[in-house]
PDB file of C-alpha atoms in Angstrom:
ATOM      1  CA  MET P   1      71.428   5.367  19.772  1.00 43.00           C
ATOM      2  CA  LYS P   2      71.245   2.757  17.047  1.00 41.00           C
ATOM      3  CA  LYS P   3      68.599   0.825  19.019  1.00 40.00           C
ATOM      4  CA  LYS P   4      66.553   4.007  19.546  1.00 42.00           C
ATOM      5  CA  LEU P   5      66.747   4.823  15.833  1.00 39.00           C
ATOM      6  CA  ILE P   6      65.594   1.319  14.860  1.00 41.00           C
ATOM      7  CA  LEU P   7      62.705   1.503  17.369  1.00 38.00           C
ATOM      8  CA  THR P   8      61.657   4.932  16.138  1.00 41.00           C
ATOM      9  CA  THR P   9      61.750   3.786  12.521  1.00 42.00           C
ATOM     10  CA  ALA P  10      59.685   0.691  13.357  1.00 43.00           C
ATOM     11  CA  LEU P  11      57.081   2.747  15.184  1.00 38.00           C
ATOM     12  CA  SER P  12      56.891   5.128  12.230  1.00 44.00           C
ATOM     13  CA  LEU P  13      56.313   2.234   9.856  1.00 41.00           C
ATOM     14  CA  VAL P  14      53.555   0.776  12.082  1.00 39.00           C
ATOM     15  CA  LEU P  15      51.897   4.199  12.332  1.00 40.00           C
ATOM     16  CA  ALA P  16      52.084   4.703   8.570  1.00 42.00           C
ATOM     17  CA  ALA P  17      50.591   1.258   7.947  1.00 41.00           C
ATOM     18  CA  SER P  18      47.851   1.958  10.457  1.00 40.00           C
ATOM     19  CA  LEU P  19      46.994   5.256   8.778  1.00 38.00           C
ATOM     20  CA  ALA P  20      46.969   3.570   5.395  1.00 41.00           C
ATOM     21  CA  LEU P  21      44.566   0.914   6.648  1.00 37.00           C
ATOM     22  CA  THR P  22      42.390   3.576   8.235  1.00 39.00           C
ATOM     23  CA  GLY P  23      42.335   5.446   4.951  1.00 39.00           C
ATOM     24  CA  CYS P  24      41.299   2.294   3.085  1.00 40.00           C
ATOM     25  CA  GLY P  25      38.621   1.612   5.670  1.00 37.00           C
ATOM     26  CA  GLY P  26      37.292   5.123   5.179  1.00 36.00           C
ATOM     27  CA  ASP P  27      37.063   4.621   1.430  1.00 36.00           C
ATOM     28  CA  ASN P  28      35.224   1.351   1.895  1.00 33.00           C
ATOM     29  CA  GLY P  29      32.859   2.973   4.360  1.00 32.00           C
ATOM     30  CA  GLU P  30      32.036   5.681   1.847  1.00 33.00           C
ATOM     31  CA  LYS P  31      31.431   3.101  -0.869  1.00 30.00           C
ATOM     32  CA  GLU P  32      29.200   1.093   1.456  1.00 33.00           C
ATOM     33  CA  ALA P  33      27.282   4.226   2.311  1.00 38.00           C
ATOM     34  CA  ASP P  34      26.886   4.971  -1.386  1.00 47.00           C
ATOM     35  CA  GLY P  35      25.733   1.398  -1.928  1.00 47.00           C
ATOM     36  CA  GLU P  36      23.090   1.655   0.771  1.00 55.00           C
ATOM     37  CA  ASN P  37      21.839   4.863  -0.792  1.00 88.00           C
ATOM     38  CA  THR P  38      21.044   2.987  -3.998  1.00 96.00           C
ATOM     39  CA  VAL P  39      18.821   0.466  -2.207  1.00 98.00           C
ATOM     40  CA  ILE P  40      15.093   1.291  -2.310  1.00 98.00           C
ATOM     41  CA  LYS P  41      13.273  -0.719   0.354  1.00 98.00           C
ATOM     42  CA  VAL P  42       9.513  -0.680  -0.220  1.00 98.00           C
ATOM     43  CA  GLY P  43       6.728  -2.252   1.860  1.00 98.00           C
ATOM     44  CA  ALA P  44       3.750  -3.585  -0.085  1.00 98.00           C
ATOM     45  CA  THR P  45       0.779  -5.925   0.130  1.00 95.00           C
ATOM     46  CA  PRO P  46       1.260  -9.005  -2.089  1.00 95.00           C
ATOM     47  CA  ALA P  47      -1.275  -8.258  -4.826  1.00 94.00           C
ATOM     48  CA  PRO P  48      -1.284  -6.126  -6.818  1.00 96.00           C
ATOM     49  CA  HIS P  49       1.336  -3.882  -5.243  1.00 98.00           C
ATOM     50  CA  ALA P  50       4.247  -6.291  -4.773  1.00 98.00           C
ATOM     51  CA  GLU P  51       3.500  -7.818  -8.180  1.00 98.00           C
ATOM     52  CA  VAL P  52       3.634  -4.399  -9.819  1.00 98.00           C
ATOM     53  CA  LEU P  53       6.888  -3.589  -8.042  1.00 98.00           C
ATOM     54  CA  GLU P  54       8.444  -6.795  -9.393  1.00 98.00           C
ATOM     55  CA  VAL P  55       7.804  -5.454 -12.915  1.00 98.00           C
ATOM     56  CA  ILE P  56      10.119  -2.483 -12.375  1.00 98.00           C
ATOM     57  CA  LYS P  57      13.031  -4.205 -10.633  1.00 98.00           C
ATOM     58  CA  ASP P  58      15.139  -4.502 -13.778  1.00 98.00           C
ATOM     59  CA  ASP P  59      14.307  -0.955 -14.888  1.00 98.00           C
ATOM     60  CA  LEU P  60      15.517   0.444 -11.572  1.00 98.00           C
ATOM     61  CA  ALA P  61      18.606  -1.780 -11.731  1.00 98.00           C
ATOM     62  CA  GLU P  62      19.510  -0.177 -15.054  1.00 98.00           C
ATOM     63  CA  GLU P  63      19.441   3.171 -13.244  1.00 97.00           C
ATOM     64  CA  GLY P  64      21.721   1.834 -10.512  1.00 98.00           C
ATOM     65  CA  TYR P  65      19.086   1.085  -7.878  1.00 98.00           C
ATOM     66  CA  THR P  66      18.357  -2.153  -6.052  1.00 98.00           C
ATOM     67  CA  LEU P  67      14.655  -2.563  -5.263  1.00 98.00           C
ATOM     68  CA  GLU P  68      13.901  -4.580  -2.108  1.00 98.00           C
ATOM     69  CA  ILE P  69      10.235  -5.521  -1.676  1.00 98.00           C
ATOM     70  CA  VAL P  70       8.948  -6.349   1.810  1.00 98.00           C
ATOM     71  CA  GLU P  71       5.487  -7.939   1.761  1.00 98.00           C
ATOM     72  CA  TYR P  72       2.835  -7.311   4.432  1.00 97.00           C
ATOM     73  CA  ASN P  73      -0.679  -8.657   4.996  1.00 92.00           C
ATOM     74  CA  ASP P  74      -1.434  -5.722   7.222  1.00 89.00           C
ATOM     75  CA  TYR P  75      -2.343  -2.043   6.864  1.00 91.00           C
ATOM     76  CA  ILE P  76      -0.471  -0.721   9.920  1.00 95.00           C
ATOM     77  CA  LEU P  77       3.039  -2.161   9.778  1.00 98.00           C
ATOM     78  CA  PRO P  78       4.055  -0.702   6.379  1.00 98.00           C
ATOM     79  CA  ASN P  79       3.313   2.821   7.612  1.00 98.00           C
ATOM     80  CA  ARG P  80       5.116   2.145  10.863  1.00 98.00           C
ATOM     81  CA  GLY P  81       8.107   0.906   8.851  1.00 98.00           C
ATOM     82  CA  VAL P  82       8.321   4.187   6.914  1.00 98.00           C
ATOM     83  CA  THR P  83       7.853   6.272  10.053  1.00 98.00           C
ATOM     84  CA  GLU P  84      10.633   4.411  11.885  1.00 98.00           C
ATOM     85  CA  GLY P  85      12.985   4.490   8.899  1.00 97.00           C
ATOM     86  CA  GLU P  86      12.963   0.726   8.292  1.00 98.00           C
ATOM     87  CA  LEU P  87      11.430   1.318   4.847  1.00 98.00           C
ATOM     88  CA  ASP P  88      12.177   4.008   2.277  1.00 98.00           C
ATOM     89  CA  ALA P  89       8.585   3.912   1.065  1.00 98.00           C
ATOM     90  CA  ASN P  90       5.438   1.857   0.972  1.00 98.00           C
ATOM     91  CA  TYR P  91       2.950   1.171  -1.786  1.00 98.00           C
ATOM     92  CA  TYR P  92      -0.339  -0.360  -0.666  1.00 97.00           C
ATOM     93  CA  GLN P  93      -2.773   2.327   0.482  1.00 95.00           C
ATOM     94  CA  HIS P  94      -4.999   5.017  -0.949  1.00 93.00           C
ATOM     95  CA  ILE P  95      -4.632   8.690  -0.111  1.00 93.00           C
ATOM     96  CA  SER P  96      -7.718   8.862   2.134  1.00 90.00           C
ATOM     97  CA  TYR P  97      -6.457   6.011   4.288  1.00 92.00           C
ATOM     98  CA  LEU P  98      -3.088   7.762   4.554  1.00 96.00           C
ATOM     99  CA  GLU P  99      -4.678  11.033   5.687  1.00 94.00           C
ATOM    100  CA  ASN P 100      -6.795   9.218   8.258  1.00 91.00           C
ATOM    101  CA  TYR P 101      -3.763   7.260   9.486  1.00 95.00           C
ATOM    102  CA  ASN P 102      -1.739  10.454   9.956  1.00 97.00           C
ATOM    103  CA  GLU P 103      -4.570  12.058  11.896  1.00 95.00           C
ATOM    104  CA  GLU P 104      -5.042   9.074  14.198  1.00 94.00           C
ATOM    105  CA  ASN P 105      -1.348   8.398  14.811  1.00 97.00           C
ATOM    106  CA  GLY P 106       0.210  11.871  14.753  1.00 98.00           C
ATOM    107  CA  THR P 107       2.516  10.870  11.896  1.00 98.00           C
ATOM    108  CA  ASP P 108       3.759  12.938   8.974  1.00 98.00           C
ATOM    109  CA  LEU P 109       3.703  10.616   5.983  1.00 98.00           C
ATOM    110  CA  VAL P 110       3.088  12.024   2.511  1.00 98.00           C
ATOM    111  CA  SER P 111       2.304  10.854  -1.005  1.00 98.00           C
ATOM    112  CA  ALA P 112       5.163  10.864  -3.496  1.00 98.00           C
ATOM    113  CA  GLY P 113       2.855  10.031  -6.397  1.00 97.00           C
ATOM    114  CA  GLU P 114      -0.555   8.611  -7.385  1.00 95.00           C
ATOM    115  CA  ILE P 115      -0.235   5.289  -9.203  1.00 97.00           C
ATOM    116  CA  HIS P 116      -3.551   3.451  -9.558  1.00 96.00           C
ATOM    117  CA  TYR P 117      -7.115   2.976  -8.364  1.00 92.00           C
ATOM    118  CA  GLU P 118      -8.702  -0.291  -7.230  1.00 92.00           C
ATOM    119  CA  PRO P 119     -12.503  -0.452  -7.456  1.00 92.00           C
ATOM    120  CA  PHE P 120     -14.243  -1.864  -4.388  1.00 93.00           C
ATOM    121  CA  ALA P 121     -16.633  -4.703  -5.183  1.00 97.00           C
ATOM    122  CA  LEU P 122     -19.459  -6.601  -3.527  1.00 98.00           C
ATOM    123  CA  TYR P 123     -19.039 -10.381  -3.756  1.00 98.00           C
ATOM    124  CA  ALA P 124     -21.551 -13.174  -3.163  1.00 98.00           C
ATOM    125  CA  GLY P 125     -21.134 -15.551  -0.269  1.00 98.00           C
ATOM    126  CA  LYS P 126     -24.131 -17.639   0.781  1.00 98.00           C
ATOM    127  CA  THR P 127     -26.501 -15.418  -1.238  1.00 98.00           C
ATOM    128  CA  ALA P 128     -26.038 -15.176  -4.986  1.00 97.00           C
ATOM    129  CA  SER P 129     -27.828 -11.913  -5.834  1.00 97.00           C
ATOM    130  CA  LEU P 130     -29.213  -8.718  -4.333  1.00 97.00           C
ATOM    131  CA  ASP P 131     -32.783  -9.842  -5.037  1.00 96.00           C
ATOM    132  CA  GLU P 132     -32.245 -12.975  -2.962  1.00 97.00           C
ATOM    133  CA  LEU P 133     -31.060 -11.131   0.170  1.00 97.00           C
ATOM    134  CA  SER P 134     -33.336 -12.062   3.060  1.00 97.00           C
ATOM    135  CA  GLU P 135     -34.341 -10.027   6.091  1.00 97.00           C
ATOM    136  CA  GLY P 136     -31.370  -9.697   8.442  1.00 97.00           C
ATOM    137  CA  ALA P 137     -28.805 -10.906   5.888  1.00 98.00           C
ATOM    138  CA  GLN P 138     -25.171 -10.447   6.900  1.00 98.00           C
ATOM    139  CA  ILE P 139     -22.843  -8.325   4.766  1.00 98.00           C
ATOM    140  CA  ALA P 140     -19.206  -8.009   5.866  1.00 98.00           C
ATOM    141  CA  VAL P 141     -17.274  -4.773   5.357  1.00 98.00           C
ATOM    142  CA  PRO P 142     -13.749  -3.592   6.281  1.00 97.00           C
ATOM    143  CA  ASN P 143     -13.595  -2.002   9.715  1.00 95.00           C
ATOM    144  CA  ASP P 144     -10.808   0.538   9.126  1.00 89.00           C
ATOM    145  CA  GLY P 145     -11.443   4.272   8.860  1.00 79.00           C
ATOM    146  CA  THR P 146     -12.208   5.341   5.328  1.00 82.00           C
ATOM    147  CA  ASN P 147     -12.587   1.836   3.897  1.00 91.00           C
ATOM    148  CA  GLU P 148     -15.716   1.087   5.896  1.00 96.00           C
ATOM    149  CA  GLY P 149     -17.351   4.292   4.691  1.00 93.00           C
ATOM    150  CA  ARG P 150     -16.392   3.440   1.145  1.00 93.00           C
ATOM    151  CA  ALA P 151     -17.943  -0.031   1.452  1.00 96.00           C
ATOM    152  CA  LEU P 152     -21.141   1.411   2.887  1.00 96.00           C
ATOM    153  CA  LYS P 153     -21.278   3.933   0.028  1.00 93.00           C
ATOM    154  CA  LEU P 154     -21.269   1.020  -2.408  1.00 95.00           C
ATOM    155  CA  LEU P 155     -24.134  -0.651  -0.540  1.00 97.00           C
ATOM    156  CA  GLU P 156     -26.003   2.644  -0.614  1.00 96.00           C
ATOM    157  CA  ALA P 157     -25.432   2.946  -4.379  1.00 92.00           C
ATOM    158  CA  GLU P 158     -27.097  -0.466  -4.743  1.00 95.00           C
ATOM    159  CA  GLY P 159     -30.139   0.704  -2.775  1.00 96.00           C
ATOM    160  CA  LEU P 160     -29.559  -1.546   0.232  1.00 97.00           C
ATOM    161  CA  ILE P 161     -29.108   1.197   2.825  1.00 98.00           C
ATOM    162  CA  THR P 162     -29.219   4.974   3.172  1.00 98.00           C
ATOM    163  CA  LEU P 163     -26.452   6.867   4.964  1.00 97.00           C
ATOM    164  CA  ASP P 164     -26.432  10.180   6.774  1.00 97.00           C
ATOM    165  CA  PRO P 165     -25.043  12.460   4.026  1.00 94.00           C
ATOM    166  CA  GLU P 166     -22.942  14.358   6.568  1.00 95.00           C
ATOM    167  CA  ALA P 167     -20.921  11.223   7.350  1.00 93.00           C
ATOM    168  CA  GLY P 168     -19.296  11.147   3.910  1.00 88.00           C
ATOM    169  CA  PHE P 169     -16.612   8.540   3.354  1.00 87.00           C
ATOM    170  CA  LEU P 170     -15.982   8.294   7.105  1.00 88.00           C
ATOM    171  CA  ALA P 171     -19.379   6.685   7.631  1.00 94.00           C
ATOM    172  CA  THR P 172     -19.735   3.635   9.886  1.00 96.00           C
ATOM    173  CA  LYS P 173     -22.780   1.464  10.447  1.00 96.00           C
ATOM    174  CA  ILE P 174     -24.095   3.880  13.073  1.00 97.00           C
ATOM    175  CA  ASP P 175     -24.552   6.408  10.244  1.00 98.00           C
ATOM    176  CA  ILE P 176     -27.118   4.186   8.490  1.00 98.00           C
ATOM    177  CA  VAL P 177     -30.435   6.070   8.609  1.00 98.00           C
ATOM    178  CA  ASP P 178     -32.523   3.625   6.568  1.00 98.00           C
ATOM    179  CA  ASN P 179     -32.119  -0.144   6.282  1.00 98.00           C
ATOM    180  CA  PRO P 180     -35.282  -1.636   4.700  1.00 97.00           C
ATOM    181  CA  LYS P 181     -34.119  -5.251   4.871  1.00 96.00           C
ATOM    182  CA  GLY P 182     -32.547  -4.937   8.294  1.00 98.00           C
ATOM    183  CA  ILE P 183     -29.188  -5.996   6.887  1.00 98.00           C
ATOM    184  CA  GLU P 184     -26.595  -6.789   9.546  1.00 98.00           C
ATOM    185  CA  ILE P 185     -23.346  -5.011   8.775  1.00 98.00           C
ATOM    186  CA  VAL P 186     -20.444  -7.115  10.056  1.00 98.00           C
ATOM    187  CA  GLU P 187     -17.264  -5.057  10.531  1.00 98.00           C
ATOM    188  CA  MET P 188     -13.929  -6.874  10.388  1.00 96.00           C
ATOM    189  CA  GLU P 189     -10.275  -6.463   9.495  1.00 95.00           C
ATOM    190  CA  ALA P 190      -9.969  -6.081   5.731  1.00 94.00           C
ATOM    191  CA  ALA P 191      -7.551  -8.981   5.200  1.00 93.00           C
ATOM    192  CA  GLN P 192     -10.075 -11.377   6.763  1.00 96.00           C
ATOM    193  CA  LEU P 193     -12.907 -10.589   4.349  1.00 97.00           C
ATOM    194  CA  PRO P 194     -12.070 -13.121   1.585  1.00 97.00           C
ATOM    195  CA  ARG P 195     -11.619 -15.831   4.227  1.00 97.00           C
ATOM    196  CA  VAL P 196     -15.077 -15.331   5.751  1.00 98.00           C
ATOM    197  CA  LEU P 197     -16.920 -14.727   2.470  1.00 98.00           C
ATOM    198  CA  SER P 198     -18.414 -18.224   2.424  1.00 97.00           C
ATOM    199  CA  THR P 199     -19.885 -17.701   5.910  1.00 98.00           C
ATOM    200  CA  MET P 200     -21.510 -14.363   5.040  1.00 98.00           C
ATOM    201  CA  ASP P 201     -24.332 -13.586   2.644  1.00 98.00           C
ATOM    202  CA  MET P 202     -22.038 -11.094   0.919  1.00 98.00           C
ATOM    203  CA  ALA P 203     -18.927  -9.018   1.542  1.00 98.00           C
ATOM    204  CA  VAL P 204     -17.461  -5.782   0.229  1.00 98.00           C
ATOM    205  CA  ILE P 205     -13.774  -6.510  -0.314  1.00 97.00           C
ATOM    206  CA  ASN P 206     -10.780  -4.224  -0.890  1.00 92.00           C
ATOM    207  CA  GLY P 207      -9.275  -4.605  -4.346  1.00 91.00           C
ATOM    208  CA  ASN P 208      -5.856  -5.847  -3.219  1.00 90.00           C
ATOM    209  CA  TYR P 209      -7.269  -8.563  -0.972  1.00 92.00           C
ATOM    210  CA  ALA P 210      -9.798  -9.600  -3.611  1.00 94.00           C
ATOM    211  CA  ILE P 211      -7.019 -10.001  -6.192  1.00 93.00           C
ATOM    212  CA  ASP P 212      -4.855 -11.925  -3.731  1.00 91.00           C
ATOM    213  CA  ALA P 213      -7.785 -14.302  -3.051  1.00 94.00           C
ATOM    214  CA  GLY P 214      -8.336 -14.925  -6.756  1.00 94.00           C
ATOM    215  CA  LEU P 215     -11.633 -13.038  -6.920  1.00 94.00           C
ATOM    216  CA  SER P 216     -12.512 -11.429 -10.241  1.00 92.00           C
ATOM    217  CA  LEU P 217     -14.531  -8.302 -10.934  1.00 93.00           C
ATOM    218  CA  ASP P 218     -16.401 -10.352 -13.517  1.00 92.00           C
ATOM    219  CA  ASP P 219     -17.879 -12.370 -10.652  1.00 91.00           C
ATOM    220  CA  ALA P 220     -18.778  -9.357  -8.483  1.00 97.00           C
ATOM    221  CA  ILE P 221     -22.381  -8.417  -7.765  1.00 97.00           C
ATOM    222  CA  ALA P 222     -21.595  -4.705  -7.742  1.00 96.00           C
ATOM    223  CA  VAL P 223     -18.488  -2.625  -8.516  1.00 95.00           C
ATOM    224  CA  GLU P 224     -17.601   1.021  -7.941  1.00 90.00           C
ATOM    225  CA  ALA P 225     -17.816   2.999 -11.158  1.00 80.00           C
ATOM    226  CA  ASN P 226     -14.493   4.261 -12.549  1.00 75.00           C
ATOM    227  CA  ASP P 227     -15.974   7.775 -12.723  1.00 77.00           C
ATOM    228  CA  SER P 228     -17.432   7.668  -9.209  1.00 77.00           C
ATOM    229  CA  GLU P 229     -16.486   9.964  -6.356  1.00 80.00           C
ATOM    230  CA  ALA P 230     -14.608   7.022  -4.854  1.00 80.00           C
ATOM    231  CA  ALA P 231     -12.395   6.745  -7.935  1.00 75.00           C
ATOM    232  CA  LYS P 232     -11.241  10.316  -7.388  1.00 75.00           C
ATOM    233  CA  THR P 233     -10.845   9.892  -3.634  1.00 85.00           C
ATOM    234  CA  TYR P 234      -9.039   6.572  -3.371  1.00 90.00           C
ATOM    235  CA  ALA P 235      -5.938   6.779  -5.544  1.00 92.00           C
ATOM    236  CA  ASN P 236      -3.278   4.297  -4.403  1.00 96.00           C
ATOM    237  CA  VAL P 237      -0.057   6.160  -3.689  1.00 97.00           C
ATOM    238  CA  VAL P 238       3.639   5.721  -2.966  1.00 98.00           C
ATOM    239  CA  VAL P 239       4.119   6.893   0.617  1.00 98.00           C
ATOM    240  CA  VAL P 240       7.274   8.296   2.234  1.00 98.00           C
ATOM    241  CA  ALA P 241       8.252  10.339   5.269  1.00 98.00           C
ATOM    242  CA  ASN P 242       7.683  14.054   4.741  1.00 98.00           C
ATOM    243  CA  GLY P 243      10.784  15.570   3.123  1.00 97.00           C
ATOM    244  CA  ASN P 244      11.799  12.426   1.226  1.00 98.00           C
ATOM    245  CA  GLU P 245       9.268  12.709  -1.603  1.00 98.00           C
ATOM    246  CA  ASN P 246      11.688  14.582  -3.875  1.00 97.00           C
ATOM    247  CA  SER P 247      14.776  12.457  -3.248  1.00 97.00           C
ATOM    248  CA  GLU P 248      16.403  11.015  -6.353  1.00 97.00           C
ATOM    249  CA  LYS P 249      15.686   7.397  -5.527  1.00 98.00           C
ATOM    250  CA  ILE P 250      12.044   8.011  -4.617  1.00 98.00           C
ATOM    251  CA  GLN P 251      11.515   9.939  -7.831  1.00 98.00           C
ATOM    252  CA  ALA P 252      13.170   7.071  -9.714  1.00 98.00           C
ATOM    253  CA  LEU P 253      10.728   4.671  -8.032  1.00 98.00           C
ATOM    254  CA  VAL P 254       7.663   6.771  -8.866  1.00 98.00           C
ATOM    255  CA  ASN P 255       8.754   7.366 -12.463  1.00 98.00           C
ATOM    256  CA  ALA P 256       9.314   3.638 -12.970  1.00 98.00           C
ATOM    257  CA  LEU P 257       5.838   2.890 -11.605  1.00 98.00           C
ATOM    258  CA  LYS P 258       4.311   5.421 -13.998  1.00 98.00           C
ATOM    259  CA  SER P 259       5.839   3.826 -17.079  1.00 98.00           C
ATOM    260  CA  ASP P 260       4.023   2.451 -20.118  1.00 98.00           C
ATOM    261  CA  LYS P 261       5.376  -0.962 -19.143  1.00 98.00           C
ATOM    262  CA  VAL P 262       3.531  -0.862 -15.815  1.00 98.00           C
ATOM    263  CA  LYS P 263       0.358   0.501 -17.401  1.00 98.00           C
ATOM    264  CA  GLN P 264       0.304  -2.371 -19.878  1.00 98.00           C
ATOM    265  CA  PHE P 265       0.961  -4.889 -17.094  1.00 98.00           C
ATOM    266  CA  MET P 266      -1.932  -3.553 -14.997  1.00 97.00           C
ATOM    267  CA  GLU P 267      -4.373  -3.535 -17.892  1.00 96.00           C
ATOM    268  CA  GLU P 268      -3.431  -7.016 -19.132  1.00 96.00           C
ATOM    269  CA  THR P 269      -3.139  -8.692 -15.724  1.00 96.00           C
ATOM    270  CA  TYR P 270      -5.980  -7.483 -13.536  1.00 94.00           C
ATOM    271  CA  GLY P 271      -8.989  -7.189 -15.825  1.00 90.00           C
ATOM    272  CA  GLY P 272     -10.103  -3.765 -14.602  1.00 92.00           C
ATOM    273  CA  ALA P 273      -9.417  -4.462 -10.922  1.00 93.00           C
ATOM    274  CA  VAL P 274      -6.371  -2.173 -11.081  1.00 95.00           C
ATOM    275  CA  VAL P 275      -6.828   1.049 -13.044  1.00 93.00           C
ATOM    276  CA  PRO P 276      -3.665   3.093 -13.828  1.00 94.00           C
ATOM    277  CA  LEU P 277      -3.942   6.800 -13.073  1.00 92.00           C
ATOM    278  CA  PHE P 278      -1.200   7.972 -15.435  1.00 93.00           C
TER     279      PHE P 278
END
């Protein structure tokens, strides 16, 4: 009887210790879960988006959030990351690109807030000015959805081509109805444009890739006007999965990006290549 009592007592003590450890583990699990909830993982292209995000790291930290920035030199992977839950948000694309991406991929990504606008610009390669363009000159443009149409609209505004008005911002080179100089439109992936500029007569380059390559609007041959239709159509946005746009941490992210601190940084750093929309 004494042995049975000792054994029973020992088992009770082991069980109690086990339950205590389980309880502690549960508390730690909850704390870890809370900790993960304060991490905001955002995909971005290096310039200007990742640079702008760096500006707000300390501000978000003061609110209890840890901002993790994942850089991409690609327009597909950051959206895939949000769709698959690897990212909380991304910040690299304009609203028209997002809408086109959703339509082509059957995704349901939404804007959580408009942050800035990046004017498209035409840069000189082998040819220094519009007047010097020869017959059959090559001009490179981005080949993705809305960005190609936007580039062609800029060429049209400079009198180089005429587009079918029904094509709108989804125009491609097949929508060119008049091309007096027989300009060859060379379509390629947007990130490649700065790298091939020296081999082309000219190129229309996305703002983020132009900034990353050290190109300045002061050196551009032509720039989209800040009051143009493009300026209203191509606001760069914070993108999240539908239903997450009103979460506390996403709202904290958007509010931090719309601060006076960020506005001042954009205006002082990018010389008009990044225009705040707040």
